[in-house]
Amino acid sequence: MILFPAIDLKDGQCVRLKHGDMATATIYNDDPAAQAKAFEEQGFERLHVVDLNGAFQGQSVNSAAVGAILKATKNPVQLGGGIRTLEQIEDWLDRGLARVILGTVAVRDPDLVRQACKAFPGKVAVGIDAKGGKVAVEGWAEASSLGVIELARKFEGAGVAAIIYTDIDRDGVLTGINWDATIDLADAVSIPVIASGGLASIADIVRMTMPDAKKLEGAISGRALYDGRIDPTEALAILRGRPAMETRS
């Protein structure tokens, strides 16, 4: 079970949003590369990065910051936001990304996702961001008519490495992961699912270890780590099999 710390990039800075609203950005670090290194030193083994400007503009905007992150950490990095073509996917993978995340294009052009999975096996994930049970696109600015499970099932057998599922209504507001919807999705498809949006406390970390959640690949944490609501050492110890009480001794 993997806990992915998140670095969301806006104008070259590490920020967190509420409900995906760019106007609510809180800056946590103006040096994303240093933040990536700090997460590595805290014991995390993966990193989740989103180019927020890119998600809205449909092309990579914070590429310099992402490049600096890749140089700063040895941890595998997955990136989403503004990646819409096979050429962009290839370029990012050549630059050292472990995995690209395709969101809007998964709705607009699912065949491109399938092509990418064939061309880059194990390197392509799909980001499904939902509001009220319907998939949102273009940096969450537009709603589609697609249901979450309906979209996910389009990629069964295509070779998608993982689905990152975000409940927009919970993202950045520390109300807890939408475990019911996340586990329903994991039950509906064979593709590994990563939970995102609202992870708030050690209680969510403990919830990740429950039997029905063990089918997940992991979860993403942003604001709760930055605000100190989750202690990295305690969280990682729990996920590695030590009882929660043991981590406090």
PDB file of C-alpha atoms in Angstrom:
ATOM      1  CA  MET A   1       0.000   0.000   0.000  1.00  0.00           C
ATOM      2  CA  ILE A   2       1.592   3.240  -1.186  1.00  0.00           C
ATOM      3  CA  LEU A   3       1.110   6.713   0.274  1.00  0.00           C
ATOM      4  CA  PHE A   4       1.876   9.236  -2.470  1.00  0.00           C
ATOM      5  CA  PRO A   5       2.755  12.733  -1.234  1.00  0.00           C
ATOM      6  CA  ALA A   6       1.432  15.340  -3.672  1.00  0.00           C
ATOM      7  CA  ILE A   7       3.111  18.336  -5.231  1.00  0.00           C
ATOM      8  CA  ASP A   8       0.604  20.508  -7.079  1.00  0.00           C
ATOM      9  CA  LEU A   9       2.295  23.133  -9.240  1.00  0.00           C
ATOM     10  CA  LYS A  10       0.883  26.586  -9.949  1.00  0.00           C
ATOM     11  CA  ASP A  11       3.134  29.254 -11.450  1.00  0.00           C
ATOM     12  CA  GLY A  12       6.210  27.246 -10.472  1.00  0.00           C
ATOM     13  CA  GLN A  13       5.229  26.984  -6.814  1.00  0.00           C
ATOM     14  CA  CYS A  14       4.009  24.126  -4.657  1.00  0.00           C
ATOM     15  CA  VAL A  15       0.392  24.865  -3.715  1.00  0.00           C
ATOM     16  CA  ARG A  16      -2.846  23.256  -2.590  1.00  0.00           C
ATOM     17  CA  LEU A  17      -6.305  24.154  -3.830  1.00  0.00           C
ATOM     18  CA  LYS A  18      -9.786  23.680  -2.396  1.00  0.00           C
ATOM     19  CA  HIS A  19     -12.250  21.875  -4.676  1.00  0.00           C
ATOM     20  CA  GLY A  20      -9.840  22.451  -7.575  1.00  0.00           C
ATOM     21  CA  ASP A  21     -10.434  26.217  -7.557  1.00  0.00           C
ATOM     22  CA  MET A  22      -7.260  28.045  -8.662  1.00  0.00           C
ATOM     23  CA  ALA A  23      -8.371  31.164  -6.758  1.00  0.00           C
ATOM     24  CA  THR A  24      -8.058  29.254  -3.467  1.00  0.00           C
ATOM     25  CA  ALA A  25      -4.379  28.364  -3.881  1.00  0.00           C
ATOM     26  CA  THR A  26      -2.314  28.250  -0.704  1.00  0.00           C
ATOM     27  CA  ILE A  27       1.440  28.371  -1.340  1.00  0.00           C
ATOM     28  CA  TYR A  28       3.354  25.848   0.746  1.00  0.00           C
ATOM     29  CA  ASN A  29       6.767  25.969  -0.879  1.00  0.00           C
ATOM     30  CA  ASP A  30       8.231  28.153  -3.614  1.00  0.00           C
ATOM     31  CA  ASP A  31      10.870  25.469  -4.293  1.00  0.00           C
ATOM     32  CA  PRO A  32       9.101  22.301  -5.516  1.00  0.00           C
ATOM     33  CA  ALA A  33      12.390  20.470  -6.004  1.00  0.00           C
ATOM     34  CA  ALA A  34      13.302  21.010  -2.350  1.00  0.00           C
ATOM     35  CA  GLN A  35       9.849  19.760  -1.374  1.00  0.00           C
ATOM     36  CA  ALA A  36      10.341  16.617  -3.458  1.00  0.00           C
ATOM     37  CA  LYS A  37      13.674  15.965  -1.750  1.00  0.00           C
ATOM     38  CA  ALA A  38      12.098  16.543   1.664  1.00  0.00           C
ATOM     39  CA  PHE A  39       9.414  13.957   0.953  1.00  0.00           C
ATOM     40  CA  GLU A  40      12.111  11.467  -0.053  1.00  0.00           C
ATOM     41  CA  GLU A  41      14.044  12.140   3.154  1.00  0.00           C
ATOM     42  CA  GLN A  42      10.852  11.575   5.176  1.00  0.00           C
ATOM     43  CA  GLY A  43      10.714   8.033   3.824  1.00  0.00           C
ATOM     44  CA  PHE A  44       8.208   8.281   0.987  1.00  0.00           C
ATOM     45  CA  GLU A  45       9.008   6.078  -2.008  1.00  0.00           C
ATOM     46  CA  ARG A  46       6.784   7.598  -4.713  1.00  0.00           C
ATOM     47  CA  LEU A  47       5.715  11.118  -5.700  1.00  0.00           C
ATOM     48  CA  HIS A  48       2.521  12.454  -7.281  1.00  0.00           C
ATOM     49  CA  VAL A  49       2.864  15.719  -9.216  1.00  0.00           C
ATOM     50  CA  VAL A  50       0.164  17.785 -10.954  1.00  0.00           C
ATOM     51  CA  ASP A  51       0.734  20.695 -13.326  1.00  0.00           C
ATOM     52  CA  LEU A  52      -2.344  22.721 -12.386  1.00  0.00           C
ATOM     53  CA  ASN A  53      -1.758  25.430 -14.974  1.00  0.00           C
ATOM     54  CA  GLY A  54      -1.275  22.730 -17.580  1.00  0.00           C
ATOM     55  CA  ALA A  55      -4.538  21.037 -16.656  1.00  0.00           C
ATOM     56  CA  PHE A  56      -6.447  24.233 -17.377  1.00  0.00           C
ATOM     57  CA  GLN A  57      -4.460  25.293 -20.441  1.00  0.00           C
ATOM     58  CA  GLY A  58      -4.190  21.879 -22.102  1.00  0.00           C
ATOM     59  CA  GLN A  59      -0.408  21.862 -22.339  1.00  0.00           C
ATOM     60  CA  SER A  60       2.547  21.567 -19.982  1.00  0.00           C
ATOM     61  CA  VAL A  61       3.218  24.881 -18.248  1.00  0.00           C
ATOM     62  CA  ASN A  62       5.359  23.997 -15.223  1.00  0.00           C
ATOM     63  CA  SER A  63       7.858  21.839 -17.103  1.00  0.00           C
ATOM     64  CA  ALA A  64      10.866  23.602 -15.581  1.00  0.00           C
ATOM     65  CA  ALA A  65       9.626  22.864 -12.063  1.00  0.00           C
ATOM     66  CA  VAL A  66       8.899  19.244 -12.963  1.00  0.00           C
ATOM     67  CA  GLY A  67      12.368  18.906 -14.464  1.00  0.00           C
ATOM     68  CA  ALA A  68      13.899  20.232 -11.255  1.00  0.00           C
ATOM     69  CA  ILE A  69      11.848  17.751  -9.232  1.00  0.00           C
ATOM     70  CA  LEU A  70      13.085  14.858 -11.373  1.00  0.00           C
ATOM     71  CA  LYS A  71      16.674  15.940 -10.734  1.00  0.00           C
ATOM     72  CA  ALA A  72      16.122  16.417  -6.994  1.00  0.00           C
ATOM     73  CA  THR A  73      14.606  13.040  -6.091  1.00  0.00           C
ATOM     74  CA  LYS A  74      15.429   9.422  -6.806  1.00  0.00           C
ATOM     75  CA  ASN A  75      11.807   8.462  -6.182  1.00  0.00           C
ATOM     76  CA  PRO A  76       9.605   7.472  -9.131  1.00  0.00           C
ATOM     77  CA  VAL A  77       7.414  10.412 -10.137  1.00  0.00           C
ATOM     78  CA  GLN A  78       3.965  10.320 -11.735  1.00  0.00           C
ATOM     79  CA  LEU A  79       2.716  13.473 -13.455  1.00  0.00           C
ATOM     80  CA  GLY A  80      -0.667  14.701 -14.616  1.00  0.00           C
ATOM     81  CA  GLY A  81      -1.962  17.965 -16.026  1.00  0.00           C
ATOM     82  CA  GLY A  82      -1.993  19.100 -19.635  1.00  0.00           C
ATOM     83  CA  ILE A  83      -0.644  15.892 -21.175  1.00  0.00           C
ATOM     84  CA  ARG A  84      -2.782  15.374 -24.254  1.00  0.00           C
ATOM     85  CA  THR A  85      -0.675  13.797 -27.047  1.00  0.00           C
ATOM     86  CA  LEU A  86       1.525  10.754 -27.675  1.00  0.00           C
ATOM     87  CA  GLU A  87       4.432  13.107 -28.363  1.00  0.00           C
ATOM     88  CA  GLN A  88       4.037  14.768 -24.968  1.00  0.00           C
ATOM     89  CA  ILE A  89       3.824  11.384 -23.256  1.00  0.00           C
ATOM     90  CA  GLU A  90       6.996  10.167 -24.949  1.00  0.00           C
ATOM     91  CA  ASP A  91       8.828  13.385 -24.138  1.00  0.00           C
ATOM     92  CA  TRP A  92       7.970  13.195 -20.442  1.00  0.00           C
ATOM     93  CA  LEU A  93       8.904   9.540 -20.160  1.00  0.00           C
ATOM     94  CA  ASP A  94      12.207  10.263 -21.903  1.00  0.00           C
ATOM     95  CA  ARG A  95      12.834  12.962 -19.305  1.00  0.00           C
ATOM     96  CA  GLY A  96      12.559  10.417 -16.532  1.00  0.00           C
ATOM     97  CA  LEU A  97       8.944  10.237 -15.423  1.00  0.00           C
ATOM     98  CA  ALA A  98       7.888   6.842 -14.121  1.00  0.00           C
ATOM     99  CA  ARG A  99       4.262   7.342 -15.145  1.00  0.00           C
ATOM    100  CA  VAL A 100       2.098   9.880 -16.956  1.00  0.00           C
ATOM    101  CA  ILE A 101      -1.492  10.509 -15.914  1.00  0.00           C
ATOM    102  CA  LEU A 102      -4.081  11.164 -18.615  1.00  0.00           C
ATOM    103  CA  GLY A 103      -7.297  12.841 -17.516  1.00  0.00           C
ATOM    104  CA  THR A 104      -9.145  15.048 -19.966  1.00  0.00           C
ATOM    105  CA  VAL A 105      -7.856  13.095 -22.963  1.00  0.00           C
ATOM    106  CA  ALA A 106      -9.212   9.878 -21.421  1.00  0.00           C
ATOM    107  CA  VAL A 107     -12.694  11.369 -21.848  1.00  0.00           C
ATOM    108  CA  ARG A 108     -12.115  13.184 -25.138  1.00  0.00           C
ATOM    109  CA  ASP A 109     -10.020  10.540 -26.904  1.00  0.00           C
ATOM    110  CA  PRO A 110      -9.987   7.149 -25.166  1.00  0.00           C
ATOM    111  CA  ASP A 111      -8.316   5.575 -28.210  1.00  0.00           C
ATOM    112  CA  LEU A 112      -5.247   7.723 -27.579  1.00  0.00           C
ATOM    113  CA  VAL A 113      -5.029   6.263 -24.082  1.00  0.00           C
ATOM    114  CA  ARG A 114      -5.136   2.759 -25.535  1.00  0.00           C
ATOM    115  CA  GLN A 115      -2.436   3.650 -28.059  1.00  0.00           C
ATOM    116  CA  ALA A 116      -0.276   5.113 -25.311  1.00  0.00           C
ATOM    117  CA  CYS A 117      -0.638   1.991 -23.177  1.00  0.00           C
ATOM    118  CA  LYS A 118       0.563  -0.156 -26.078  1.00  0.00           C
ATOM    119  CA  ALA A 119       3.455   2.166 -26.877  1.00  0.00           C
ATOM    120  CA  PHE A 120       4.546   2.650 -23.257  1.00  0.00           C
ATOM    121  CA  PRO A 121       3.560  -0.450 -21.249  1.00  0.00           C
ATOM    122  CA  GLY A 122       3.130   0.147 -17.527  1.00  0.00           C
ATOM    123  CA  LYS A 123       3.766   3.868 -17.885  1.00  0.00           C
ATOM    124  CA  VAL A 124       0.265   5.249 -18.417  1.00  0.00           C
ATOM    125  CA  ALA A 125      -2.327   5.948 -15.724  1.00  0.00           C
ATOM    126  CA  VAL A 126      -5.786   7.447 -16.072  1.00  0.00           C
ATOM    127  CA  GLY A 127      -6.973  10.251 -13.813  1.00  0.00           C
ATOM    128  CA  ILE A 128     -10.695  10.201 -13.117  1.00  0.00           C
ATOM    129  CA  ASP A 129     -11.860  13.308 -11.302  1.00  0.00           C
ATOM    130  CA  ALA A 130     -15.516  13.360 -10.329  1.00  0.00           C
ATOM    131  CA  LYS A 131     -18.035  15.822  -8.949  1.00  0.00           C
ATOM    132  CA  GLY A 132     -21.407  14.476  -7.928  1.00  0.00           C
ATOM    133  CA  GLY A 133     -20.499  11.123  -9.438  1.00  0.00           C
ATOM    134  CA  LYS A 134     -19.827  12.592 -12.916  1.00  0.00           C
ATOM    135  CA  VAL A 135     -16.419  12.932 -14.511  1.00  0.00           C
ATOM    136  CA  ALA A 136     -14.949  16.454 -14.782  1.00  0.00           C
ATOM    137  CA  VAL A 137     -12.394  17.592 -17.370  1.00  0.00           C
ATOM    138  CA  GLU A 138     -10.211  20.572 -18.330  1.00  0.00           C
ATOM    139  CA  GLY A 139      -8.762  21.025 -14.855  1.00  0.00           C
ATOM    140  CA  TRP A 140     -12.166  20.224 -13.294  1.00  0.00           C
ATOM    141  CA  ALA A 141     -13.639  23.287 -14.984  1.00  0.00           C
ATOM    142  CA  GLU A 142     -16.088  21.311 -17.128  1.00  0.00           C
ATOM    143  CA  ALA A 143     -18.465  18.490 -16.273  1.00  0.00           C
ATOM    144  CA  SER A 144     -19.119  15.549 -18.578  1.00  0.00           C
ATOM    145  CA  SER A 145     -22.078  13.193 -18.675  1.00  0.00           C
ATOM    146  CA  LEU A 146     -19.894  10.162 -17.975  1.00  0.00           C
ATOM    147  CA  GLY A 147     -20.105   8.201 -14.747  1.00  0.00           C
ATOM    148  CA  VAL A 148     -16.885   7.190 -13.011  1.00  0.00           C
ATOM    149  CA  ILE A 149     -17.282   3.434 -13.419  1.00  0.00           C
ATOM    150  CA  GLU A 150     -18.556   3.859 -16.986  1.00  0.00           C
ATOM    151  CA  LEU A 151     -15.333   5.661 -17.940  1.00  0.00           C
ATOM    152  CA  ALA A 152     -13.061   3.272 -16.027  1.00  0.00           C
ATOM    153  CA  ARG A 153     -14.530   0.232 -17.766  1.00  0.00           C
ATOM    154  CA  LYS A 154     -13.600   1.670 -21.155  1.00  0.00           C
ATOM    155  CA  PHE A 155      -9.987   0.895 -20.316  1.00  0.00           C
ATOM    156  CA  GLU A 156     -10.317  -2.672 -19.061  1.00  0.00           C
ATOM    157  CA  GLY A 157      -7.716  -4.784 -20.815  1.00  0.00           C
ATOM    158  CA  ALA A 158      -5.990  -1.756 -22.347  1.00  0.00           C
ATOM    159  CA  GLY A 159      -2.940  -1.949 -20.088  1.00  0.00           C
ATOM    160  CA  VAL A 160      -3.658   1.096 -17.911  1.00  0.00           C
ATOM    161  CA  ALA A 161      -1.222   0.956 -14.991  1.00  0.00           C
ATOM    162  CA  ALA A 162      -3.571   2.610 -12.488  1.00  0.00           C
ATOM    163  CA  ILE A 163      -6.619   4.815 -12.082  1.00  0.00           C
ATOM    164  CA  ILE A 164      -6.234   7.855  -9.851  1.00  0.00           C
ATOM    165  CA  TYR A 165      -9.726   8.608  -8.577  1.00  0.00           C
ATOM    166  CA  THR A 166     -10.373  12.036  -7.065  1.00  0.00           C
ATOM    167  CA  ASP A 167     -13.583  13.192  -5.425  1.00  0.00           C
ATOM    168  CA  ILE A 168     -13.495  16.915  -6.236  1.00  0.00           C
ATOM    169  CA  ASP A 169     -16.019  17.757  -3.516  1.00  0.00           C
ATOM    170  CA  ARG A 170     -13.528  16.540  -0.921  1.00  0.00           C
ATOM    171  CA  ASP A 171     -10.261  17.655  -2.472  1.00  0.00           C
ATOM    172  CA  GLY A 172      -8.217  20.022  -0.346  1.00  0.00           C
ATOM    173  CA  VAL A 173     -10.790  20.378   2.431  1.00  0.00           C
ATOM    174  CA  LEU A 174      -9.678  17.583   4.773  1.00  0.00           C
ATOM    175  CA  THR A 175     -13.038  15.830   5.061  1.00  0.00           C
ATOM    176  CA  GLY A 176     -11.679  12.332   4.510  1.00  0.00           C
ATOM    177  CA  ILE A 177     -11.411  10.115   1.449  1.00  0.00           C
ATOM    178  CA  ASN A 178     -14.689   9.051  -0.171  1.00  0.00           C
ATOM    179  CA  TRP A 179     -13.996   5.430   0.672  1.00  0.00           C
ATOM    180  CA  ASP A 180     -17.354   4.076  -0.472  1.00  0.00           C
ATOM    181  CA  ALA A 181     -17.055   5.438  -4.001  1.00  0.00           C
ATOM    182  CA  THR A 182     -13.367   4.575  -4.219  1.00  0.00           C
ATOM    183  CA  ILE A 183     -13.841   0.975  -3.153  1.00  0.00           C
ATOM    184  CA  ASP A 184     -16.906   0.622  -5.397  1.00  0.00           C
ATOM    185  CA  LEU A 185     -14.686   1.656  -8.307  1.00  0.00           C
ATOM    186  CA  ALA A 186     -11.939  -0.770  -7.302  1.00  0.00           C
ATOM    187  CA  ASP A 187     -14.532  -3.556  -7.116  1.00  0.00           C
ATOM    188  CA  ALA A 188     -15.865  -2.701 -10.583  1.00  0.00           C
ATOM    189  CA  VAL A 189     -12.583  -2.889 -12.524  1.00  0.00           C
ATOM    190  CA  SER A 190      -9.413  -4.958 -12.523  1.00  0.00           C
ATOM    191  CA  ILE A 191      -7.201  -1.875 -12.917  1.00  0.00           C
ATOM    192  CA  PRO A 192      -5.442  -0.820  -9.686  1.00  0.00           C
ATOM    193  CA  VAL A 193      -7.063   2.247  -8.092  1.00  0.00           C
ATOM    194  CA  ILE A 194      -5.364   5.072  -6.174  1.00  0.00           C
ATOM    195  CA  ALA A 195      -7.575   7.109  -3.822  1.00  0.00           C
ATOM    196  CA  SER A 196      -7.339  10.891  -3.909  1.00  0.00           C
ATOM    197  CA  GLY A 197      -9.188  13.869  -2.504  1.00  0.00           C
ATOM    198  CA  GLY A 198      -9.731  14.709   1.147  1.00  0.00           C
ATOM    199  CA  LEU A 199      -7.266  12.480   2.987  1.00  0.00           C
ATOM    200  CA  ALA A 200      -7.372  14.157   6.361  1.00  0.00           C
ATOM    201  CA  SER A 201      -5.848  12.247   9.244  1.00  0.00           C
ATOM    202  CA  ILE A 202      -4.219   9.106  10.588  1.00  0.00           C
ATOM    203  CA  ALA A 203      -7.739   7.633  10.648  1.00  0.00           C
ATOM    204  CA  ASP A 204      -7.654   7.642   6.831  1.00  0.00           C
ATOM    205  CA  ILE A 205      -4.261   5.934   6.907  1.00  0.00           C
ATOM    206  CA  VAL A 206      -5.606   3.225   9.206  1.00  0.00           C
ATOM    207  CA  ARG A 207      -8.634   2.907   6.894  1.00  0.00           C
ATOM    208  CA  MET A 208      -6.232   2.073   4.056  1.00  0.00           C
ATOM    209  CA  THR A 209      -5.207  -1.078   5.920  1.00  0.00           C
ATOM    210  CA  MET A 210      -8.745  -2.461   6.254  1.00  0.00           C
ATOM    211  CA  PRO A 211      -9.468  -5.652   4.271  1.00  0.00           C
ATOM    212  CA  ASP A 212     -11.795  -4.024   1.726  1.00  0.00           C
ATOM    213  CA  ALA A 213      -9.225  -1.310   0.962  1.00  0.00           C
ATOM    214  CA  LYS A 214      -6.271  -3.610   0.451  1.00  0.00           C
ATOM    215  CA  LYS A 215      -7.154  -4.020  -3.222  1.00  0.00           C
ATOM    216  CA  LEU A 216      -6.162  -0.359  -3.727  1.00  0.00           C
ATOM    217  CA  GLU A 217      -2.679   0.556  -4.886  1.00  0.00           C
ATOM    218  CA  GLY A 218      -2.622   3.382  -2.382  1.00  0.00           C
ATOM    219  CA  ALA A 219      -3.739   6.940  -1.700  1.00  0.00           C
ATOM    220  CA  ILE A 220      -2.528  10.487  -2.291  1.00  0.00           C
ATOM    221  CA  SER A 221      -2.034  13.026   0.471  1.00  0.00           C
ATOM    222  CA  GLY A 222      -1.530  16.753   0.071  1.00  0.00           C
ATOM    223  CA  ARG A 223      -2.780  19.355   2.513  1.00  0.00           C
ATOM    224  CA  ALA A 224      -2.796  17.004   5.520  1.00  0.00           C
ATOM    225  CA  LEU A 225       0.945  16.445   5.107  1.00  0.00           C
ATOM    226  CA  TYR A 226       1.717  20.111   4.568  1.00  0.00           C
ATOM    227  CA  ASP A 227      -0.393  21.188   7.538  1.00  0.00           C
ATOM    228  CA  GLY A 228       1.154  18.575   9.827  1.00  0.00           C
ATOM    229  CA  ARG A 229      -2.121  16.723  10.399  1.00  0.00           C
ATOM    230  CA  ILE A 230      -0.395  13.523   9.330  1.00  0.00           C
ATOM    231  CA  ASP A 231       3.007  12.575  10.669  1.00  0.00           C
ATOM    232  CA  PRO A 232       4.949  10.876   7.850  1.00  0.00           C
ATOM    233  CA  THR A 233       6.805   8.490  10.152  1.00  0.00           C
ATOM    234  CA  GLU A 234       3.599   7.324  11.826  1.00  0.00           C
ATOM    235  CA  ALA A 235       1.685   7.012   8.573  1.00  0.00           C
ATOM    236  CA  LEU A 236       4.387   5.018   6.812  1.00  0.00           C
ATOM    237  CA  ALA A 237       4.836   2.746   9.825  1.00  0.00           C
ATOM    238  CA  ILE A 238       1.120   1.916   9.833  1.00  0.00           C
ATOM    239  CA  LEU A 239       1.139   1.123   6.122  1.00  0.00           C
ATOM    240  CA  ARG A 240       4.189  -1.080   6.555  1.00  0.00           C
ATOM    241  CA  GLY A 241       2.346  -3.234   9.060  1.00  0.00           C
ATOM    242  CA  ARG A 242       3.069  -1.806  12.488  1.00  0.00           C
ATOM    243  CA  PRO A 243       0.029  -1.142  14.714  1.00  0.00           C
ATOM    244  CA  ALA A 244      -0.976   2.510  15.036  1.00  0.00           C
ATOM    245  CA  MET A 245      -0.333   2.535  18.808  1.00  0.00           C
ATOM    246  CA  GLU A 246       3.161   1.163  18.285  1.00  0.00           C
ATOM    247  CA  THR A 247       4.062   4.148  16.122  1.00  0.00           C
ATOM    248  CA  ARG A 248       3.329   6.532  18.994  1.00  0.00           C
ATOM    249  CA  SER A 249       5.593   4.826  21.503  1.00  0.00           C
TER     250      SER A 249
END
